[in-house]
PDB file of C-alpha atoms in Angstrom:
ATOM      1  CA  MET A   1     296.857 167.807  95.300  1.00  0.00           C
ATOM      2  CA  GLU A   2     299.232 165.670  97.360  1.00  0.00           C
ATOM      3  CA  THR A   3     298.316 162.010  97.982  1.00  0.00           C
ATOM      4  CA  GLY A   4     297.383 162.441 101.653  1.00  0.00           C
ATOM      5  CA  LYS A   5     294.886 165.215 100.926  1.00  0.00           C
ATOM      6  CA  LYS A   6     293.541 163.477  97.829  1.00  0.00           C
ATOM      7  CA  ILE A   7     292.836 160.241  99.723  1.00  0.00           C
ATOM      8  CA  ALA A   8     291.330 162.175 102.653  1.00  0.00           C
ATOM      9  CA  GLN A   9     289.039 164.037 100.259  1.00  0.00           C
ATOM     10  CA  THR A  10     287.909 160.776  98.681  1.00  0.00           C
ATOM     11  CA  LEU A  11     287.193 159.173 102.053  1.00  0.00           C
ATOM     12  CA  LEU A  12     285.087 162.167 103.078  1.00  0.00           C
ATOM     13  CA  GLN A  13     283.247 162.371  99.748  1.00  0.00           C
ATOM     14  CA  ILE A  14     282.134 158.738  99.771  1.00  0.00           C
ATOM     15  CA  LYS A  15     281.426 158.891 103.531  1.00  0.00           C
ATOM     16  CA  ALA A  16     283.942 156.185 104.366  1.00  0.00           C
ATOM     17  CA  ILE A  17     284.906 158.646 107.091  1.00  0.00           C
ATOM     18  CA  LYS A  18     282.278 160.593 108.984  1.00  0.00           C
ATOM     19  CA  LEU A  19     282.972 163.456 111.385  1.00  0.00           C
ATOM     20  CA  SER A  20     280.411 164.319 114.063  1.00  0.00           C
ATOM     21  CA  PRO A  21     281.919 166.248 117.000  1.00  0.00           C
ATOM     22  CA  ALA A  22     278.472 167.280 118.294  1.00  0.00           C
ATOM     23  CA  ASN A  23     277.025 163.739 118.230  1.00  0.00           C
ATOM     24  CA  PRO A  24     279.916 161.318 118.854  1.00  0.00           C
ATOM     25  CA  PHE A  25     279.983 157.709 117.732  1.00  0.00           C
ATOM     26  CA  THR A  26     280.560 154.777 120.083  1.00  0.00           C
ATOM     27  CA  TRP A  27     283.237 152.320 118.956  1.00  0.00           C
ATOM     28  CA  ALA A  28     283.147 148.587 119.677  1.00  0.00           C
ATOM     29  CA  SER A  29     285.822 149.230 122.316  1.00  0.00           C
ATOM     30  CA  GLY A  30     283.412 151.523 124.143  1.00  0.00           C
ATOM     31  CA  TRP A  31     285.379 154.654 123.251  1.00  0.00           C
ATOM     32  CA  ARG A  32     283.344 157.739 122.351  1.00  0.00           C
ATOM     33  CA  SER A  33     284.619 159.321 119.160  1.00  0.00           C
ATOM     34  CA  PRO A  34     283.865 162.308 116.897  1.00  0.00           C
ATOM     35  CA  ILE A  35     285.076 160.271 113.904  1.00  0.00           C
ATOM     36  CA  TYR A  36     284.021 156.963 112.380  1.00  0.00           C
ATOM     37  CA  CYS A  37     286.007 155.242 109.651  1.00  0.00           C
ATOM     38  CA  ASP A  38     284.785 152.371 107.466  1.00  0.00           C
ATOM     39  CA  ASN A  39     287.256 151.970 104.608  1.00  0.00           C
ATOM     40  CA  ARG A  40     285.399 148.930 103.290  1.00  0.00           C
ATOM     41  CA  LYS A  41     283.086 151.454 101.604  1.00  0.00           C
ATOM     42  CA  THR A  42     285.917 152.301  99.198  1.00  0.00           C
ATOM     43  CA  LEU A  43     285.370 148.926  97.524  1.00  0.00           C
ATOM     44  CA  SER A  44     281.919 150.028  96.347  1.00  0.00           C
ATOM     45  CA  PHE A  45     283.271 153.023  94.404  1.00  0.00           C
ATOM     46  CA  PRO A  46     285.419 152.057  91.385  1.00  0.00           C
ATOM     47  CA  GLU A  47     287.290 155.371  91.169  1.00  0.00           C
ATOM     48  CA  ALA A  48     288.042 155.441  94.915  1.00  0.00           C
ATOM     49  CA  ARG A  49     289.045 151.778  94.832  1.00  0.00           C
ATOM     50  CA  ARG A  50     291.430 152.386  91.934  1.00  0.00           C
ATOM     51  CA  GLU A  51     292.869 155.488  93.565  1.00  0.00           C
ATOM     52  CA  ILE A  52     293.729 153.515  96.694  1.00  0.00           C
ATOM     53  CA  TYR A  53     295.271 150.411  95.151  1.00  0.00           C
ATOM     54  CA  THR A  54     297.329 152.391  92.648  1.00  0.00           C
ATOM     55  CA  ALA A  55     298.583 154.626  95.479  1.00  0.00           C
ATOM     56  CA  PHE A  56     299.466 151.520  97.487  1.00  0.00           C
ATOM     57  CA  ALA A  57     301.294 150.017  94.520  1.00  0.00           C
ATOM     58  CA  ALA A  58     303.301 153.214  93.997  1.00  0.00           C
ATOM     59  CA  LEU A  59     304.138 153.381  97.709  1.00  0.00           C
ATOM     60  CA  VAL A  60     305.296 149.755  97.850  1.00  0.00           C
ATOM     61  CA  ALA A  61     307.361 150.154  94.670  1.00  0.00           C
ATOM     62  CA  GLU A  62     309.036 153.249  96.114  1.00  0.00           C
ATOM     63  CA  LYS A  63     309.613 152.084  99.704  1.00  0.00           C
ATOM     64  CA  TYR A  64     309.995 148.335  99.253  1.00  0.00           C
ATOM     65  CA  PRO A  65     311.311 147.510  95.768  1.00  0.00           C
ATOM     66  CA  GLN A  66     312.633 144.218  97.149  1.00  0.00           C
ATOM     67  CA  ALA A  67     309.123 143.040  98.141  1.00  0.00           C
ATOM     68  CA  GLU A  68     308.264 139.547  96.923  1.00  0.00           C
ATOM     69  CA  VAL A  69     304.783 139.025  98.387  1.00  0.00           C
ATOM     70  CA  ILE A  70     301.857 141.267  99.394  1.00  0.00           C
ATOM     71  CA  ALA A  71     299.898 140.220 102.492  1.00  0.00           C
ATOM     72  CA  GLY A  72     296.454 141.518 103.469  1.00  0.00           C
ATOM     73  CA  VAL A  73     295.064 141.572 106.997  1.00  0.00           C
ATOM     74  CA  ALA A  74     291.676 139.835 107.214  1.00  0.00           C
ATOM     75  CA  THR A  75     289.112 140.854 106.550  1.00  0.00           C
ATOM     76  CA  GLY A  76     289.174 144.567 105.834  1.00  0.00           C
ATOM     77  CA  ALA A  77     292.402 144.639 103.844  1.00  0.00           C
ATOM     78  CA  ILE A  78     292.026 141.469 101.775  1.00  0.00           C
ATOM     79  CA  ALA A  79     290.402 143.135  98.764  1.00  0.00           C
ATOM     80  CA  CYS A  80     292.690 146.168  98.566  1.00  0.00           C
ATOM     81  CA  GLY A  81     295.661 143.873  99.212  1.00  0.00           C
ATOM     82  CA  VAL A  82     294.694 141.630  96.283  1.00  0.00           C
ATOM     83  CA  LEU A  83     294.268 144.648  93.998  1.00  0.00           C
ATOM     84  CA  THR A  84     297.651 146.045  95.082  1.00  0.00           C
ATOM     85  CA  ALA A  85     299.327 142.697  94.435  1.00  0.00           C
ATOM     86  CA  GLU A  86     297.661 142.510  91.011  1.00  0.00           C
ATOM     87  CA  GLU A  87     298.853 146.021  90.134  1.00  0.00           C
ATOM     88  CA  LEU A  88     302.404 145.058  91.132  1.00  0.00           C
ATOM     89  CA  GLY A  89     302.290 141.579  89.602  1.00  0.00           C
ATOM     90  CA  LYS A  90     303.114 140.013  92.985  1.00  0.00           C
ATOM     91  CA  PRO A  91     301.792 136.937  94.815  1.00  0.00           C
ATOM     92  CA  PHE A  92     299.163 137.573  97.495  1.00  0.00           C
ATOM     93  CA  ILE A  93     298.551 135.955 100.870  1.00  0.00           C
ATOM     94  CA  TYR A  94     296.338 136.945 103.775  1.00  0.00           C
ATOM     95  CA  VAL A  95     296.470 136.700 107.546  1.00  0.00           C
ATOM     96  CA  ARG A  96     293.549 135.563 109.686  1.00  0.00           C
ATOM     97  CA  SER A  97     292.924 137.055 113.124  1.00  0.00           C
ATOM     98  CA  ALA A  98     293.497 133.553 114.561  1.00  0.00           C
ATOM     99  CA  PRO A  99     294.440 130.126 113.177  1.00  0.00           C
ATOM    100  CA  LYS A 100     291.617 128.033 111.736  1.00  0.00           C
ATOM    101  CA  ASP A 101     290.249 125.461 114.180  1.00  0.00           C
ATOM    102  CA  HIS A 102     290.099 122.775 111.491  1.00  0.00           C
ATOM    103  CA  GLY A 103     291.951 121.467 108.443  1.00  0.00           C
ATOM    104  CA  MET A 104     295.544 122.722 108.296  1.00  0.00           C
ATOM    105  CA  ALA A 105     294.925 125.198 111.145  1.00  0.00           C
ATOM    106  CA  ASN A 106     296.495 127.951 109.071  1.00  0.00           C
ATOM    107  CA  GLN A 107     296.629 131.556 110.160  1.00  0.00           C
ATOM    108  CA  VAL A 108     298.475 132.672 107.032  1.00  0.00           C
ATOM    109  CA  GLU A 109     296.622 131.604 103.879  1.00  0.00           C
ATOM    110  CA  GLY A 110     298.214 131.255 100.448  1.00  0.00           C
ATOM    111  CA  PHE A 111     301.544 130.102  99.028  1.00  0.00           C
ATOM    112  CA  PHE A 112     304.878 131.624 100.030  1.00  0.00           C
ATOM    113  CA  GLU A 113     308.430 130.415 100.416  1.00  0.00           C
ATOM    114  CA  PRO A 114     310.147 130.505 103.847  1.00  0.00           C
ATOM    115  CA  GLY A 115     312.029 133.782 104.160  1.00  0.00           C
ATOM    116  CA  ALA A 116     309.741 135.566 101.664  1.00  0.00           C
ATOM    117  CA  LYS A 117     310.016 139.361 101.809  1.00  0.00           C
ATOM    118  CA  VAL A 118     306.506 140.583 102.605  1.00  0.00           C
ATOM    119  CA  VAL A 119     304.773 143.961 102.712  1.00  0.00           C
ATOM    120  CA  VAL A 120     301.567 143.968 104.755  1.00  0.00           C
ATOM    121  CA  VAL A 121     298.497 145.914 103.581  1.00  0.00           C
ATOM    122  CA  GLU A 122     296.031 147.187 106.196  1.00  0.00           C
ATOM    123  CA  ASP A 123     292.946 149.377 105.867  1.00  0.00           C
ATOM    124  CA  LEU A 124     292.999 151.295 109.163  1.00  0.00           C
ATOM    125  CA  ILE A 125     295.426 151.834 112.044  1.00  0.00           C
ATOM    126  CA  SER A 126     294.041 152.668 115.467  1.00  0.00           C
ATOM    127  CA  THR A 127     296.218 151.351 118.312  1.00  0.00           C
ATOM    128  CA  GLY A 128     297.987 148.929 115.979  1.00  0.00           C
ATOM    129  CA  GLY A 129     297.185 145.877 118.092  1.00  0.00           C
ATOM    130  CA  SER A 130     295.432 143.675 115.518  1.00  0.00           C
ATOM    131  CA  SER A 131     297.739 144.835 112.722  1.00  0.00           C
ATOM    132  CA  LEU A 132     300.842 143.862 114.668  1.00  0.00           C
ATOM    133  CA  LYS A 133     299.339 140.463 115.522  1.00  0.00           C
ATOM    134  CA  ALA A 134     299.244 139.856 111.777  1.00  0.00           C
ATOM    135  CA  VAL A 135     302.920 140.796 111.552  1.00  0.00           C
ATOM    136  CA  GLU A 136     303.698 138.385 114.394  1.00  0.00           C
ATOM    137  CA  ALA A 137     301.826 135.595 112.592  1.00  0.00           C
ATOM    138  CA  LEU A 138     303.812 136.237 109.398  1.00  0.00           C
ATOM    139  CA  ARG A 139     307.094 136.221 111.292  1.00  0.00           C
ATOM    140  CA  THR A 140     306.103 132.981 113.017  1.00  0.00           C
ATOM    141  CA  ALA A 141     305.426 131.551 109.540  1.00  0.00           C
ATOM    142  CA  SER A 142     309.042 132.419 108.575  1.00  0.00           C
ATOM    143  CA  CYS A 143     308.260 135.495 106.493  1.00  0.00           C
ATOM    144  CA  GLU A 144     310.472 138.579 106.529  1.00  0.00           C
ATOM    145  CA  VAL A 145     308.139 141.534 107.070  1.00  0.00           C
ATOM    146  CA  LEU A 146     309.594 144.597 105.359  1.00  0.00           C
ATOM    147  CA  GLY A 147     306.881 146.969 106.564  1.00  0.00           C
ATOM    148  CA  MET A 148     303.195 147.813 106.575  1.00  0.00           C
ATOM    149  CA  VAL A 149     301.129 150.197 104.444  1.00  0.00           C
ATOM    150  CA  ALA A 150     297.633 151.362 105.390  1.00  0.00           C
ATOM    151  CA  ILE A 151     294.921 153.594 103.968  1.00  0.00           C
ATOM    152  CA  PHE A 152     294.466 155.713 107.090  1.00  0.00           C
ATOM    153  CA  THR A 153     295.788 156.184 110.617  1.00  0.00           C
ATOM    154  CA  TYR A 154     294.318 158.077 113.550  1.00  0.00           C
ATOM    155  CA  GLY A 155     297.900 158.836 114.570  1.00  0.00           C
ATOM    156  CA  PHE A 156     297.536 157.793 118.208  1.00  0.00           C
ATOM    157  CA  PRO A 157     300.842 158.050 120.111  1.00  0.00           C
ATOM    158  CA  THR A 158     300.252 154.541 121.469  1.00  0.00           C
ATOM    159  CA  ALA A 159     300.199 153.187 117.898  1.00  0.00           C
ATOM    160  CA  ALA A 160     303.550 154.818 117.132  1.00  0.00           C
ATOM    161  CA  ASP A 161     304.971 153.276 120.304  1.00  0.00           C
ATOM    162  CA  ASN A 162     303.574 149.831 119.462  1.00  0.00           C
ATOM    163  CA  PHE A 163     304.994 149.845 115.928  1.00  0.00           C
ATOM    164  CA  ALA A 164     308.373 151.069 117.191  1.00  0.00           C
ATOM    165  CA  ARG A 165     308.543 148.314 119.824  1.00  0.00           C
ATOM    166  CA  ALA A 166     307.643 145.701 117.199  1.00  0.00           C
ATOM    167  CA  GLY A 167     310.274 147.050 114.806  1.00  0.00           C
ATOM    168  CA  VAL A 168     307.734 147.568 112.029  1.00  0.00           C
ATOM    169  CA  ALA A 169     307.875 150.495 109.599  1.00  0.00           C
ATOM    170  CA  LEU A 170     304.450 152.005 108.866  1.00  0.00           C
ATOM    171  CA  ASP A 171     303.467 154.190 105.912  1.00  0.00           C
ATOM    172  CA  THR A 172     299.908 155.406 105.345  1.00  0.00           C
ATOM    173  CA  LEU A 173     298.169 157.009 102.393  1.00  0.00           C
ATOM    174  CA  SER A 174     296.490 159.572 104.637  1.00  0.00           C
ATOM    175  CA  ASN A 175     296.168 160.462 108.310  1.00  0.00           C
ATOM    176  CA  TYR A 176     294.004 162.177 110.905  1.00  0.00           C
ATOM    177  CA  ASN A 177     295.745 165.567 110.910  1.00  0.00           C
ATOM    178  CA  THR A 178     295.535 165.858 107.130  1.00  0.00           C
ATOM    179  CA  LEU A 179     291.877 164.806 107.208  1.00  0.00           C
ATOM    180  CA  ILE A 180     290.617 167.283 109.808  1.00  0.00           C
ATOM    181  CA  GLU A 181     292.524 170.180 108.229  1.00  0.00           C
ATOM    182  CA  LEU A 182     291.001 169.360 104.833  1.00  0.00           C
ATOM    183  CA  ALA A 183     287.563 168.906 106.420  1.00  0.00           C
ATOM    184  CA  ALA A 184     287.773 172.414 107.898  1.00  0.00           C
ATOM    185  CA  GLU A 185     289.027 173.922 104.615  1.00  0.00           C
ATOM    186  CA  GLN A 186     286.193 172.352 102.622  1.00  0.00           C
ATOM    187  CA  ASN A 187     283.439 173.020 105.188  1.00  0.00           C
ATOM    188  CA  TYR A 188     282.780 169.395 106.130  1.00  0.00           C
ATOM    189  CA  ILE A 189     283.057 170.680 109.720  1.00  0.00           C
ATOM    190  CA  ASP A 190     282.910 174.030 111.464  1.00  0.00           C
ATOM    191  CA  PRO A 191     286.427 175.425 112.068  1.00  0.00           C
ATOM    192  CA  ASP A 192     285.402 175.817 115.729  1.00  0.00           C
ATOM    193  CA  ASP A 193     285.279 172.005 115.989  1.00  0.00           C
ATOM    194  CA  MET A 194     289.022 171.672 115.347  1.00  0.00           C
ATOM    195  CA  ASP A 195     289.882 172.031 119.029  1.00  0.00           C
ATOM    196  CA  THR A 196     287.464 169.219 119.931  1.00  0.00           C
ATOM    197  CA  LEU A 197     288.896 166.959 117.225  1.00  0.00           C
ATOM    198  CA  ARG A 198     292.476 167.586 118.356  1.00  0.00           C
ATOM    199  CA  LYS A 199     291.629 166.952 122.024  1.00  0.00           C
ATOM    200  CA  TRP A 200     289.994 163.614 121.168  1.00  0.00           C
ATOM    201  CA  ARG A 201     293.107 162.401 119.369  1.00  0.00           C
ATOM    202  CA  GLN A 202     295.258 163.222 122.413  1.00  0.00           C
ATOM    203  CA  ALA A 203     293.204 161.085 124.831  1.00  0.00           C
ATOM    204  CA  PRO A 204     290.583 159.003 122.975  1.00  0.00           C
ATOM    205  CA  ASP A 205     290.057 156.557 125.854  1.00  0.00           C
ATOM    206  CA  THR A 206     288.886 159.267 128.283  1.00  0.00           C
ATOM    207  CA  TRP A 207     287.376 161.845 125.912  1.00  0.00           C
ATOM    208  CA  ASP A 208     283.673 162.714 126.386  1.00  0.00           C
ATOM    209  CA  ARG A 209     283.477 161.247 129.877  1.00  0.00           C
TER     210      ARG A 209
END
């Protein structure tokens, strides 16, 4: 099984991703959604955890062999970022959502040299806003961001636009299209729900209103 399907299957099996077209979830943003993703659950399952960090390590080695440092986005990607860095034998740093309001007032934590070539690890991509703020913080701290890798993306067009404008390459282990197709194949959802799931992805901010 290819990596995208394998990761999607794992996320469904451990209920890191839940699909409920008939009874939608409400996100913190207020959006109504037939899908809910909590990749932090992968940390509680040793086999899933290992599958993800080894896939990340292989992806970084293939796409970014010149990488010198692995950076995780706080807080969701710190653990898988550390494990990826350990697998690769690379230094690890992490990026806060905002600078500390005391001490050194750091936003980027850990040791790195100016100009360090960094690959950013993220757990989930929605619109890309918070992920790209981490990239901006690294660039402000004089790092050279080679690209970002993430466990899963919803594949929103706005995210693709945001990453393109920021000049950031994004690679993910799995994605929404792969997930819903696998979910239908393996009877996690009724095939009749596919149209609903596709429509949500096209306009998540106005869906179910």
